[in-house]
Coordinates of C-alpha atoms in Angstrom, one line a residue:
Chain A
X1 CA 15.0 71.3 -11.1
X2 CA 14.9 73.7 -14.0
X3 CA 18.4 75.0 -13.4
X4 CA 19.8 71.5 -14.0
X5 CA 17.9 70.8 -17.1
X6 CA 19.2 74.5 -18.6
X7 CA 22.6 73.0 -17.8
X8 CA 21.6 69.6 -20.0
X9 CA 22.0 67.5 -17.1
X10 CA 19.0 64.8 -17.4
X11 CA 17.1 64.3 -14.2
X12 CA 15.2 60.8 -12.7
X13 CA 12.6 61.3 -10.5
X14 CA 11.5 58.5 -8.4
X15 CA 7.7 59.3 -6.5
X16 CA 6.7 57.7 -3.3
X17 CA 5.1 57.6 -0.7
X18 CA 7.9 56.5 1.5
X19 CA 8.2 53.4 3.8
X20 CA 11.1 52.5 0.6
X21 CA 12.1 48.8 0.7
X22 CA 14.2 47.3 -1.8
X23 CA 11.4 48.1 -4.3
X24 CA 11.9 51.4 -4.2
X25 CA 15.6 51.3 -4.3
X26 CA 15.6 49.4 -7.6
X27 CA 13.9 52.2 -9.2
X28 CA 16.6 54.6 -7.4
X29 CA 19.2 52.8 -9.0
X30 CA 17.9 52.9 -12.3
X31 CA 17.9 56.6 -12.4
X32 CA 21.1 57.0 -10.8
X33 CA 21.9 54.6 -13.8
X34 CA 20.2 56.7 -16.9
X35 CA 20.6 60.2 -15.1
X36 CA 23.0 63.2 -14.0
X37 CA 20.8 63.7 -11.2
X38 CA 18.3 61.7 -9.1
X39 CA 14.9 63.1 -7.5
X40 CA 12.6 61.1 -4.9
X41 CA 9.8 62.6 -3.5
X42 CA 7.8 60.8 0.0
X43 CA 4.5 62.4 0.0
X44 CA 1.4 60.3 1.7
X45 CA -1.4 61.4 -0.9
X46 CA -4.3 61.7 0.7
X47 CA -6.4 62.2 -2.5
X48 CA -5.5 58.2 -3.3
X49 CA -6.7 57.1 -0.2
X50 CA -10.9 56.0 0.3
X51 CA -12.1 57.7 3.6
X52 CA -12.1 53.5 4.7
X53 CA -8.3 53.2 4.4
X54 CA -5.1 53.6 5.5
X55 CA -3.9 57.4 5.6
X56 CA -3.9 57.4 9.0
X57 CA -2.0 54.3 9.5
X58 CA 0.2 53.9 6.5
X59 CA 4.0 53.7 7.8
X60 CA 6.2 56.6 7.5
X61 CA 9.4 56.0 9.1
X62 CA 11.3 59.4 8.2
X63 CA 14.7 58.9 9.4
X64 CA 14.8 55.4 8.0
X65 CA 13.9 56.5 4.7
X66 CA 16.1 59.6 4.8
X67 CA 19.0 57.3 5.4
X68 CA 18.0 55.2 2.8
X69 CA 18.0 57.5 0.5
X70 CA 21.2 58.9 1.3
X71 CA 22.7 55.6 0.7
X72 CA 21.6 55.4 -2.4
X73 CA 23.1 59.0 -3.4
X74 CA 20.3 60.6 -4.3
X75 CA 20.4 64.5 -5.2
X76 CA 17.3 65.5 -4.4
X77 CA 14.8 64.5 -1.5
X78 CA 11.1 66.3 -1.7
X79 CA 9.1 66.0 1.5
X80 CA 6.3 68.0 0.3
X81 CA 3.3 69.3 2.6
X82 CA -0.2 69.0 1.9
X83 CA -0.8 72.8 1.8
X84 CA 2.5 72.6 -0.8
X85 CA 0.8 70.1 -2.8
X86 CA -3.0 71.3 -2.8
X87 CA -3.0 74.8 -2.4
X88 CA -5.6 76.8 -0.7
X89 CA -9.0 76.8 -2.8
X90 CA -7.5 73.4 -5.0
X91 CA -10.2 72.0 -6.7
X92 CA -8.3 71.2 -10.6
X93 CA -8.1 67.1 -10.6
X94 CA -6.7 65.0 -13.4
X95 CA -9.2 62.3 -14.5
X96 CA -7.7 59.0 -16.0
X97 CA -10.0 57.6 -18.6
X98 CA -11.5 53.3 -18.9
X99 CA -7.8 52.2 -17.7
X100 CA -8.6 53.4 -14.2
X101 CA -12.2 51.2 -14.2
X102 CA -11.3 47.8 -13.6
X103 CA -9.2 45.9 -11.9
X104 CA -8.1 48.0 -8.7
X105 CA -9.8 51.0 -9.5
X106 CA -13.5 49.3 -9.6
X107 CA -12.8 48.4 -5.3
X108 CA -11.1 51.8 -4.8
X109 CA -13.3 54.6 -6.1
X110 CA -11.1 57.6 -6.8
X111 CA -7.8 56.7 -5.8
X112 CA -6.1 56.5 -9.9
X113 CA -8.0 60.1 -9.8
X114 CA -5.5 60.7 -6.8
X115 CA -2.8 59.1 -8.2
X116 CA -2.8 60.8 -11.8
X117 CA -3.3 64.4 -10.2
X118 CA -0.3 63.9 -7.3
X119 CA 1.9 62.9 -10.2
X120 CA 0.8 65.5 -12.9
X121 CA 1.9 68.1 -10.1
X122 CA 5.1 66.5 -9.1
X123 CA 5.9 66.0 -12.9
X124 CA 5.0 69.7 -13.2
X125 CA 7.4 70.3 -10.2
X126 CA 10.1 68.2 -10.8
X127 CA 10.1 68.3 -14.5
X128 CA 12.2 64.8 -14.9
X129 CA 13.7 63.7 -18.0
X130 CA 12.6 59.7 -17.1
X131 CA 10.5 58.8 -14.3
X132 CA 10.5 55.3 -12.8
X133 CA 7.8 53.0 -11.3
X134 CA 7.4 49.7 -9.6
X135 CA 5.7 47.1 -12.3
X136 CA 4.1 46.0 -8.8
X137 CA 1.3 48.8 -9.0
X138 CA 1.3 47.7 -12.8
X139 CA -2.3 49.3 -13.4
X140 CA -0.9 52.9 -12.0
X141 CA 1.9 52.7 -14.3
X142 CA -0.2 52.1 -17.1
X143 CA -2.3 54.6 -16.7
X144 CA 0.1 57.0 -15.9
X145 CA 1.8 55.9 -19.0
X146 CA -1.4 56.9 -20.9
X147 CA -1.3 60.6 -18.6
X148 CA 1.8 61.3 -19.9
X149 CA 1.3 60.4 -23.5
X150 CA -2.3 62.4 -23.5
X151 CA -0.9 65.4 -21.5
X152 CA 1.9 65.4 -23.4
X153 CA 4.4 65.2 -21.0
X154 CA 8.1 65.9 -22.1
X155 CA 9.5 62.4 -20.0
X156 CA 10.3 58.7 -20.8
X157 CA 8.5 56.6 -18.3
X158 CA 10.3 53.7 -17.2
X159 CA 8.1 50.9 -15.7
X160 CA 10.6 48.5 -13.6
X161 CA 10.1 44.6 -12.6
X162 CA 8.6 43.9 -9.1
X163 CA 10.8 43.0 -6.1
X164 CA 10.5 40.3 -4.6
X165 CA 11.5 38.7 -1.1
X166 CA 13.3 35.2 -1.7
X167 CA 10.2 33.6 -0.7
X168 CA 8.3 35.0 -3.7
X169 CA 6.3 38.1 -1.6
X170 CA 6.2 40.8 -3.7
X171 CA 8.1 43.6 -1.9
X172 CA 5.2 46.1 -0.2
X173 CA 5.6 49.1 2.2
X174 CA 2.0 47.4 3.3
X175 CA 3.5 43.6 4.1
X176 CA 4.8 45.7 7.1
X177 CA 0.9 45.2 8.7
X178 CA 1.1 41.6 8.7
X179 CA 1.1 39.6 11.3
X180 CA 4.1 36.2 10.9
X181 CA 0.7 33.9 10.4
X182 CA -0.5 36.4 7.8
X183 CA 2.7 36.7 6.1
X184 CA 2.7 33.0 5.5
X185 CA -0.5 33.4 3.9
X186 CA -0.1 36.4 1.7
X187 CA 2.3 34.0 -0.3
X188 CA -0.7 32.9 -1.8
X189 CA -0.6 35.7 -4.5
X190 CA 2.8 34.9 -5.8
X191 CA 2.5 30.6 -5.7
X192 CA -1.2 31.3 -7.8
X193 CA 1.1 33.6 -10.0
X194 CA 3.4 30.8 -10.7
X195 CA 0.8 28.3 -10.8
X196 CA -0.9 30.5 -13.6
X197 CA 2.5 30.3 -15.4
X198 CA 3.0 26.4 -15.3
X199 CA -0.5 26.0 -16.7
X200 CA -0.5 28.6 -19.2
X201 CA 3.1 27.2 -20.1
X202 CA 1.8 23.3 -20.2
X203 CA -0.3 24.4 -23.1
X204 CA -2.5 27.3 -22.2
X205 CA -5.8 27.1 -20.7
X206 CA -9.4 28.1 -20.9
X207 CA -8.8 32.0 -19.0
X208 CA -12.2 31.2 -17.1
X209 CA -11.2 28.3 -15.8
X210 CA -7.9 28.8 -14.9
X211 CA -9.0 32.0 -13.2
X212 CA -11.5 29.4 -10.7
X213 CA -8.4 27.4 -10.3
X214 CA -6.6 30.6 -9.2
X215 CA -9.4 32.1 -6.7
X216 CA -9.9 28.5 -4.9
X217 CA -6.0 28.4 -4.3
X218 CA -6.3 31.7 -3.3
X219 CA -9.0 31.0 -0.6
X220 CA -7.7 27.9 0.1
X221 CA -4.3 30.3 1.5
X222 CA -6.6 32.1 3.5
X223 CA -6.5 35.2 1.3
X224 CA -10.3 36.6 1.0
X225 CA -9.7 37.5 -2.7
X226 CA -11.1 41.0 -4.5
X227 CA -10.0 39.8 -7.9
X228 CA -8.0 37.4 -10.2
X229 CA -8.5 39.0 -13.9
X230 CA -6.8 38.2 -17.3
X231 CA -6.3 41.7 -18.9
X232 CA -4.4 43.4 -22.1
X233 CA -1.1 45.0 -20.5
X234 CA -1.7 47.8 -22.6
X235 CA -4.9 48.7 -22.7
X236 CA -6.5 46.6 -19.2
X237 CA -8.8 45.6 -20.9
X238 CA -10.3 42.3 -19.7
X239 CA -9.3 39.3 -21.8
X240 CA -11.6 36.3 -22.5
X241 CA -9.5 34.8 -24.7
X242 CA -5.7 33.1 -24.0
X243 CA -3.5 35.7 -25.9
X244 CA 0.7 35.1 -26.5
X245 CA 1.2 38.0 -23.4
X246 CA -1.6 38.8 -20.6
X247 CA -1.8 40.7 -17.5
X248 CA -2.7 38.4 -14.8
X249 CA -3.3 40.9 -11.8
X250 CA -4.3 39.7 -8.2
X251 CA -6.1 41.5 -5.2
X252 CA -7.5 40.8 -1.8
X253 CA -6.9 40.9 1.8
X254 CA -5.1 39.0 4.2
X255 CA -6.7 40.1 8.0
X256 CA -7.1 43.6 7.3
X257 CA -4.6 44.8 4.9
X258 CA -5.1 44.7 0.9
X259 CA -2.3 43.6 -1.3
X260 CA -2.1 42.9 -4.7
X261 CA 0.1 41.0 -7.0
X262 CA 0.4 40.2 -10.9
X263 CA 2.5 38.7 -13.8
X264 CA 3.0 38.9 -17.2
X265 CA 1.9 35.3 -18.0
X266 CA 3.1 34.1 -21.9
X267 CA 0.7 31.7 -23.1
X268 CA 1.9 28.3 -24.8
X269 CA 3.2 29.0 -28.1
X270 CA 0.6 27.5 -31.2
X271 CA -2.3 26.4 -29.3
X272 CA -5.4 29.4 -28.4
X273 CA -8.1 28.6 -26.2
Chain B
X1 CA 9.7 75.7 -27.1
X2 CA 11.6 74.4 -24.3
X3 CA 15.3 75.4 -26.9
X4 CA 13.9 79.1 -26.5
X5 CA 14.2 78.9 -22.6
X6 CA 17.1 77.0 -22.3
X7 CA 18.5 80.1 -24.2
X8 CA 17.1 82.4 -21.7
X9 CA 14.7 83.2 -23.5
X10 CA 10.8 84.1 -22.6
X11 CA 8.1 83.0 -24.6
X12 CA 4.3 84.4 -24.5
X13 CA 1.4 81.9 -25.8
X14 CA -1.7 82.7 -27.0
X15 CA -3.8 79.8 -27.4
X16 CA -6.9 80.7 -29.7
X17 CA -9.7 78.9 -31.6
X18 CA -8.8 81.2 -34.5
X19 CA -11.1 83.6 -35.9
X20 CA -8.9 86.3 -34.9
X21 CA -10.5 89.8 -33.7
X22 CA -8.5 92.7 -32.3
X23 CA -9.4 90.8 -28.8
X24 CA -6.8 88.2 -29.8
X25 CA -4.6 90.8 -31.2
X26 CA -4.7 93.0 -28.3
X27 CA -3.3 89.4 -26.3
X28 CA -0.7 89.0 -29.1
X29 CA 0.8 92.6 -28.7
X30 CA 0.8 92.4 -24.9
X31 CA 2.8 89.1 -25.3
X32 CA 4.8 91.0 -27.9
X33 CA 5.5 93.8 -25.2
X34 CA 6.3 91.5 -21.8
X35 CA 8.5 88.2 -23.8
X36 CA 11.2 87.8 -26.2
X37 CA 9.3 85.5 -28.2
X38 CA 5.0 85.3 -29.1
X39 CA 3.8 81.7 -30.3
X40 CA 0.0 81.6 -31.1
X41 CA -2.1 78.3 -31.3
X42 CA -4.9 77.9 -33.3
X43 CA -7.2 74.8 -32.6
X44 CA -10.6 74.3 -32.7
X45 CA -10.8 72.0 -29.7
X46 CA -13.6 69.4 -30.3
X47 CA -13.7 68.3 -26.8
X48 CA -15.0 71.9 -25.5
X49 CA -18.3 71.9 -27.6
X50 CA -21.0 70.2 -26.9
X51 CA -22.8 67.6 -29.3
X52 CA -25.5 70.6 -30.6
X53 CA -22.9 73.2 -30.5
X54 CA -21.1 74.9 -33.3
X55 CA -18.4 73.0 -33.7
X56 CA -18.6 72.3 -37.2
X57 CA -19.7 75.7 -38.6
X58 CA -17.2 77.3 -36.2
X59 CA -15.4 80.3 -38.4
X60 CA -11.9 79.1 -39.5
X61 CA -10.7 81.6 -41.9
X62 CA -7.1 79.9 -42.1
X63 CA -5.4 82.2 -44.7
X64 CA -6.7 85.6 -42.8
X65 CA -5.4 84.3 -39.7
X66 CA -2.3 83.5 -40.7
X67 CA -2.0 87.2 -42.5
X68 CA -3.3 88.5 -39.1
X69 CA -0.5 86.8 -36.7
X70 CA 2.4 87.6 -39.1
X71 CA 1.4 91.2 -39.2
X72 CA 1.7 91.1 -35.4
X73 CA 5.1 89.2 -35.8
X74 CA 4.5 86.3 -34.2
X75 CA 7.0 84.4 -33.6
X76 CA 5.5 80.7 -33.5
X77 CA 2.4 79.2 -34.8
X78 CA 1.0 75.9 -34.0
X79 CA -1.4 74.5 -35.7
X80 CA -2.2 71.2 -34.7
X81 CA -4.3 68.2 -36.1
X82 CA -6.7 66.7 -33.4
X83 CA -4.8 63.8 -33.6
X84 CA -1.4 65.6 -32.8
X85 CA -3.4 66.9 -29.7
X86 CA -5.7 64.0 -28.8
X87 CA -3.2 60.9 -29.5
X88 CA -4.7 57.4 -30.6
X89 CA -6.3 56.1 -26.7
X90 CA -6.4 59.6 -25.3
X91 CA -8.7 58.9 -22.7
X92 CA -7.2 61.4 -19.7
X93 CA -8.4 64.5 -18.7
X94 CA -8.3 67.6 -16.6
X95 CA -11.4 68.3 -14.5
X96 CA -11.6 71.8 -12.8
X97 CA -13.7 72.2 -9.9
X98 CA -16.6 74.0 -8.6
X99 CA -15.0 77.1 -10.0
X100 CA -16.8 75.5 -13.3
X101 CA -20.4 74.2 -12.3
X102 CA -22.2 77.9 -12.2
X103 CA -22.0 80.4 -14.9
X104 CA -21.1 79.0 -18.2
X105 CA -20.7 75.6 -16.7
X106 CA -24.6 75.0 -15.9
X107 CA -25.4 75.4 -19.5
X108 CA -22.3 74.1 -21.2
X109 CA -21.6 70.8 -19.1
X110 CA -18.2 69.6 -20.0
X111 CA -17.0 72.5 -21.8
X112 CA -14.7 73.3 -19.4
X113 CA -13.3 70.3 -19.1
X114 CA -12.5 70.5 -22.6
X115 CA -10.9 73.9 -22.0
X116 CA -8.6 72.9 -19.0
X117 CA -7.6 69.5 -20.6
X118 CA -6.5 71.1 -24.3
X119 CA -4.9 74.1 -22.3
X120 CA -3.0 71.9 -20.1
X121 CA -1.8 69.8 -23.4
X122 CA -0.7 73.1 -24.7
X123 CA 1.2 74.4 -22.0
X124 CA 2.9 71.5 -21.8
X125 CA 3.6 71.5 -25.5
X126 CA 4.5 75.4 -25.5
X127 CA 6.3 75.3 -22.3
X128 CA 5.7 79.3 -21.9
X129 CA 6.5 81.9 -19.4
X130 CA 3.1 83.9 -19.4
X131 CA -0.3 82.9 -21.0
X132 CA -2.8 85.3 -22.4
X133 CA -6.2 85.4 -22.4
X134 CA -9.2 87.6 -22.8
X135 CA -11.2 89.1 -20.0
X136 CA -14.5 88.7 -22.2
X137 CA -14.2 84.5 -20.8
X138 CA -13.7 85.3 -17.7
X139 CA -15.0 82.3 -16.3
X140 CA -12.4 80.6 -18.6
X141 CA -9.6 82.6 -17.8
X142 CA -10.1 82.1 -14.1
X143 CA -10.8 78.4 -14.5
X144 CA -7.1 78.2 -15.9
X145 CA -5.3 80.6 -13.7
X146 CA -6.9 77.8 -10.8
X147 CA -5.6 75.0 -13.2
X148 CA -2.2 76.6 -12.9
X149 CA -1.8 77.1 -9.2
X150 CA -3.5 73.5 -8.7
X151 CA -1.5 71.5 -10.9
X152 CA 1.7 74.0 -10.7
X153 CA 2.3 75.3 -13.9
X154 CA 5.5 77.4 -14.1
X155 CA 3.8 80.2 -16.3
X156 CA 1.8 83.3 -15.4
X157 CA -1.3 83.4 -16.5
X158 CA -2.1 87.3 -18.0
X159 CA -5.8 88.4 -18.3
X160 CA -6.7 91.3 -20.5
X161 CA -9.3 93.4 -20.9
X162 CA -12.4 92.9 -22.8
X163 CA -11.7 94.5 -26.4
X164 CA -15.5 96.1 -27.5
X165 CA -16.6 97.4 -31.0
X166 CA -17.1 101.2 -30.8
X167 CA -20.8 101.0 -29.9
X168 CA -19.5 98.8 -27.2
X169 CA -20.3 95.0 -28.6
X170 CA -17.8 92.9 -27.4
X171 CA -15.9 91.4 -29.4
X172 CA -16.5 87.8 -30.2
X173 CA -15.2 85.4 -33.2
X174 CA -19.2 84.7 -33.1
X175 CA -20.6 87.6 -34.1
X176 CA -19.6 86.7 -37.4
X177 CA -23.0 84.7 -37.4
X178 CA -25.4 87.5 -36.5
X179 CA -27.3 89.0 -38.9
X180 CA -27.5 92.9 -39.5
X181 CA -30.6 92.8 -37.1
X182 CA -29.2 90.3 -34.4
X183 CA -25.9 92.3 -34.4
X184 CA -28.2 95.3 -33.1
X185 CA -29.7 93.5 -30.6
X186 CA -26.9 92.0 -29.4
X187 CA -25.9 95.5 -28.3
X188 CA -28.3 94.8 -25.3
X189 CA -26.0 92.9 -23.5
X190 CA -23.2 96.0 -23.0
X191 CA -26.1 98.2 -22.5
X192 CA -26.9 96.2 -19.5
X193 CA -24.0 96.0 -18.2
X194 CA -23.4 99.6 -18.3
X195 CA -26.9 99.8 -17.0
X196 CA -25.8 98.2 -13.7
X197 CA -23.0 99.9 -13.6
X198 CA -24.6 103.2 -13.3
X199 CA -27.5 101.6 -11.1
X200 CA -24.4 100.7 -8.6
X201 CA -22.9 103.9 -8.8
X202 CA -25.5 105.9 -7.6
X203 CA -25.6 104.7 -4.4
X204 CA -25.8 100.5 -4.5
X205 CA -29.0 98.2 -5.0
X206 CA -30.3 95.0 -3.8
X207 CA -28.5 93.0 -6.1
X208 CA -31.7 90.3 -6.8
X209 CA -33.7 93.5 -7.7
X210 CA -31.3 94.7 -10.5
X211 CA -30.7 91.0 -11.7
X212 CA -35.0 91.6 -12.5
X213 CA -34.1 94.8 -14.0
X214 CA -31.2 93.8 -16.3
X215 CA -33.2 90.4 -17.5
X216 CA -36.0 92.6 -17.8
X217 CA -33.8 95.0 -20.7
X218 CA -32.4 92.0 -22.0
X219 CA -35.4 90.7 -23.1
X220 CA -36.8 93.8 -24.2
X221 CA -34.1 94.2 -26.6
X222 CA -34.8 90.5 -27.9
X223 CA -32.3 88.5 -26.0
X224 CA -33.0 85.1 -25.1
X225 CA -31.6 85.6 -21.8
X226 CA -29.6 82.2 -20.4
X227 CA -28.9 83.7 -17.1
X228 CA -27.9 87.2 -15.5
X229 CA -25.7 86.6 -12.5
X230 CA -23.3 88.5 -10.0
X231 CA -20.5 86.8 -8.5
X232 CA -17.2 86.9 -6.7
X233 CA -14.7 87.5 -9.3
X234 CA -12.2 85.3 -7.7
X235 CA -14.3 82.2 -6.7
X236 CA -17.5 83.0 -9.1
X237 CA -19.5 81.9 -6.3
X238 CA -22.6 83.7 -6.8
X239 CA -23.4 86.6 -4.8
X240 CA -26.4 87.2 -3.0
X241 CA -25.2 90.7 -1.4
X242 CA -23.4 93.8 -3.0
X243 CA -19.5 93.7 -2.3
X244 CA -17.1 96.6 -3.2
X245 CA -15.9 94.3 -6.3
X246 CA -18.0 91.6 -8.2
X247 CA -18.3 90.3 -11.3
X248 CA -21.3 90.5 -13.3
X249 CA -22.2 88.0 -16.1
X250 CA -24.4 87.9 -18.9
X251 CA -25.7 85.3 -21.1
X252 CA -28.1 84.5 -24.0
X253 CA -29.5 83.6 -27.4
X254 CA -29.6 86.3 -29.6
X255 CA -31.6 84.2 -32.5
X256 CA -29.6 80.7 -33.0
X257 CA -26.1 82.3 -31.6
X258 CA -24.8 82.1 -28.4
X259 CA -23.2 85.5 -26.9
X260 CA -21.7 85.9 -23.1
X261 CA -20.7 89.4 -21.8
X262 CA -19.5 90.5 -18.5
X263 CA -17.9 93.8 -16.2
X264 CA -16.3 93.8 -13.3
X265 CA -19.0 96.2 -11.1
X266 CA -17.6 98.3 -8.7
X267 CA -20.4 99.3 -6.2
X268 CA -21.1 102.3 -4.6
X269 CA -18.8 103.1 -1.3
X270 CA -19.8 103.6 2.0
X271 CA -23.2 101.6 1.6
X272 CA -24.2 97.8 1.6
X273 CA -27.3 95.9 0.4

């Protein structure tokens, strides 16, 4: 992509792992929005995946993607192999710092490690001008916000809203696992995240108790829950205290498959807790 | 940088700690010779010594530097503030691999680290075609030119030879601390090495037996020896047996100063041990 920067054409580059849904496309659209030229890459990282999860089984429907993609006008496509990403004898990682502790990263040992090294390279490779991520995997953009400002890489991130079905189900190459019964249920995450809103809206709440509120519901929707946590959507840190903007980030599983959720809740105007 | 290449333009970096000896210069000329333009760093990275190391009585003769690199014509001199470097929240890092537990690593733990993550900052930063550095950190050197392939930098890496003092010390920003009697016995160190050397010439040795030898002179000559060790100079896996081509590494206190030396041993053809 070099070539096209000498030229001063700005390039978006749009990683993924593939299985796109509308999700995906928004971010596509963006950068064929702000940029001359568009870049996706579909590589399955196996570094982000716990020897427990789902490399194996984690969609990758090629042609449909391809197609996709071409719809959408994109320039460039990179379908990377492993050897192309991890040469022979690899062993150089990038480590996020306390961003990648909680929340997600405390049930999935290693996988921000994964995420932050795939995307150094690709940046490396790509060398975009923007690059644009789902708001869905809000802890990953964070901290490969951070990445980029540490590293000092010489791109504009650009974090977009999630996607989500008309029913509220925040869009998910993994809602492609469920079963129609577990579907139903997974709407659990999105009704607590509006149900978070309206009582945070009526006049803010006590963040511990609203956050028992919010893993009952869960349960009660027959999500077995990983976590419900209040956090600064700068820094993750945990927040004990109602603040005028919080991260309210959901995880847990619904039969087998994980999915999370979250919201920017705005707490009541004039009234702390 | 990254105006310099769009003008077609190649650039040579030399990231240093300062200090500068005619090891440095000898990086600055070859960058001199093989790019259009030379930019030098100096920075003496916190984040590479560890908490009883030198870092604050590490030599930084600013004004003798700067005389140095102008003399040489550099072209570019960065000088950064460790807040330029490390922003406010810098909390991501590079970790390289096994290639940095033995040698150095086992008695410097996280120095390394330090070294990959500030390097990778300033390539990013200098956007360079070829990087120099000195043969005399060879562990260093090799640890980068992994970082590069692993995380794809578009630069190639150039290591040079070890620049030595005419009675063969090798040059070292650090031997500015030695006394007139340490600087003598620090000449133990090339004396080994060109011990072994001859030892391997003449026909090959077990290589455990000569590592008994050279510790052996080392501490004769009043080096607090830190370790004596032959390995693959690609890998640095330590070697047990001799092989046509291996690295050996040296060391050791010579009173409260650190001082490392190495050679690349060719051994004797024709035999093994």
């Amino acid at each position: 992509m070099a070539q096209e920067r000498r030229k001063g054409r700005t390039l978006g580059f749009i990683p993924t792992m593939g299985a796109l849904h509308p999700g995906h496309l928004s971010l596509v659209r963006a950068a064929r929005r702000e940029n001359d030229r568009v870049a996706v890459s579909i590589f399955v990282n196996p570094l982000q995946f716990g020897p427990s999860e789902d490399f194996r089984r984690y969609p990758r429907p090629a042609a449909r993607d391809r197609r996709l993609l071409e719809q959408e006008k994109t320039d460039y496509l990179f379908l990377p192999s492993p050897r192309a990403v991890y040469p022979a004898g690899f062993q150089t990682t990038v480590e996020p710092g306390a961003m990648a502790e909680g929340l997600c990263g405390r049930f999935r040992p290693g996988h921000f490690k994964g995420v932050t090294t795939v995307v150094a390279r690709l940046f490396l490779l790509a060398a975009p001008d923007r690059a644009y991520f789902g708001a869905k995997d809000f802890q990953q953009a964070k901290i490969l916000g951070r990445m980029v400002r540490d590293l000092g890489f010489n791109l504009k991130m650009r974090i977009l809203p999630i996607v989500r079905e008309a029913d509220g189900l925040a869009m998910s190459s993994r809602n492609a696992y469920l079963t129609a019964e577990e579907r139903r249920r997974a709407l659990g995450f999105s009704q607590a995240l509006a149900l978070a809103r309206r009582r945070m809206g009526e006049g803010g709440q006590n963040l511990a108790a609203l956050k028992r509120v919010l893993v009952s519901y869960l349960i009660r929707q027959g999500i077995q829950v990983q976590y419900v946590e209040w956090a600064d959507p700068e820094t993750l840190e945990p927040l004990k205290a109602s603040r005028p903007r919080m991260l309210l980030a959901l995880a847990g599983y619904v039969g087998k498959t994980r999915l999370i959720d979250n919201a920017i809740i705005t707490a009541f105007r004039g009234r702390k807790k």
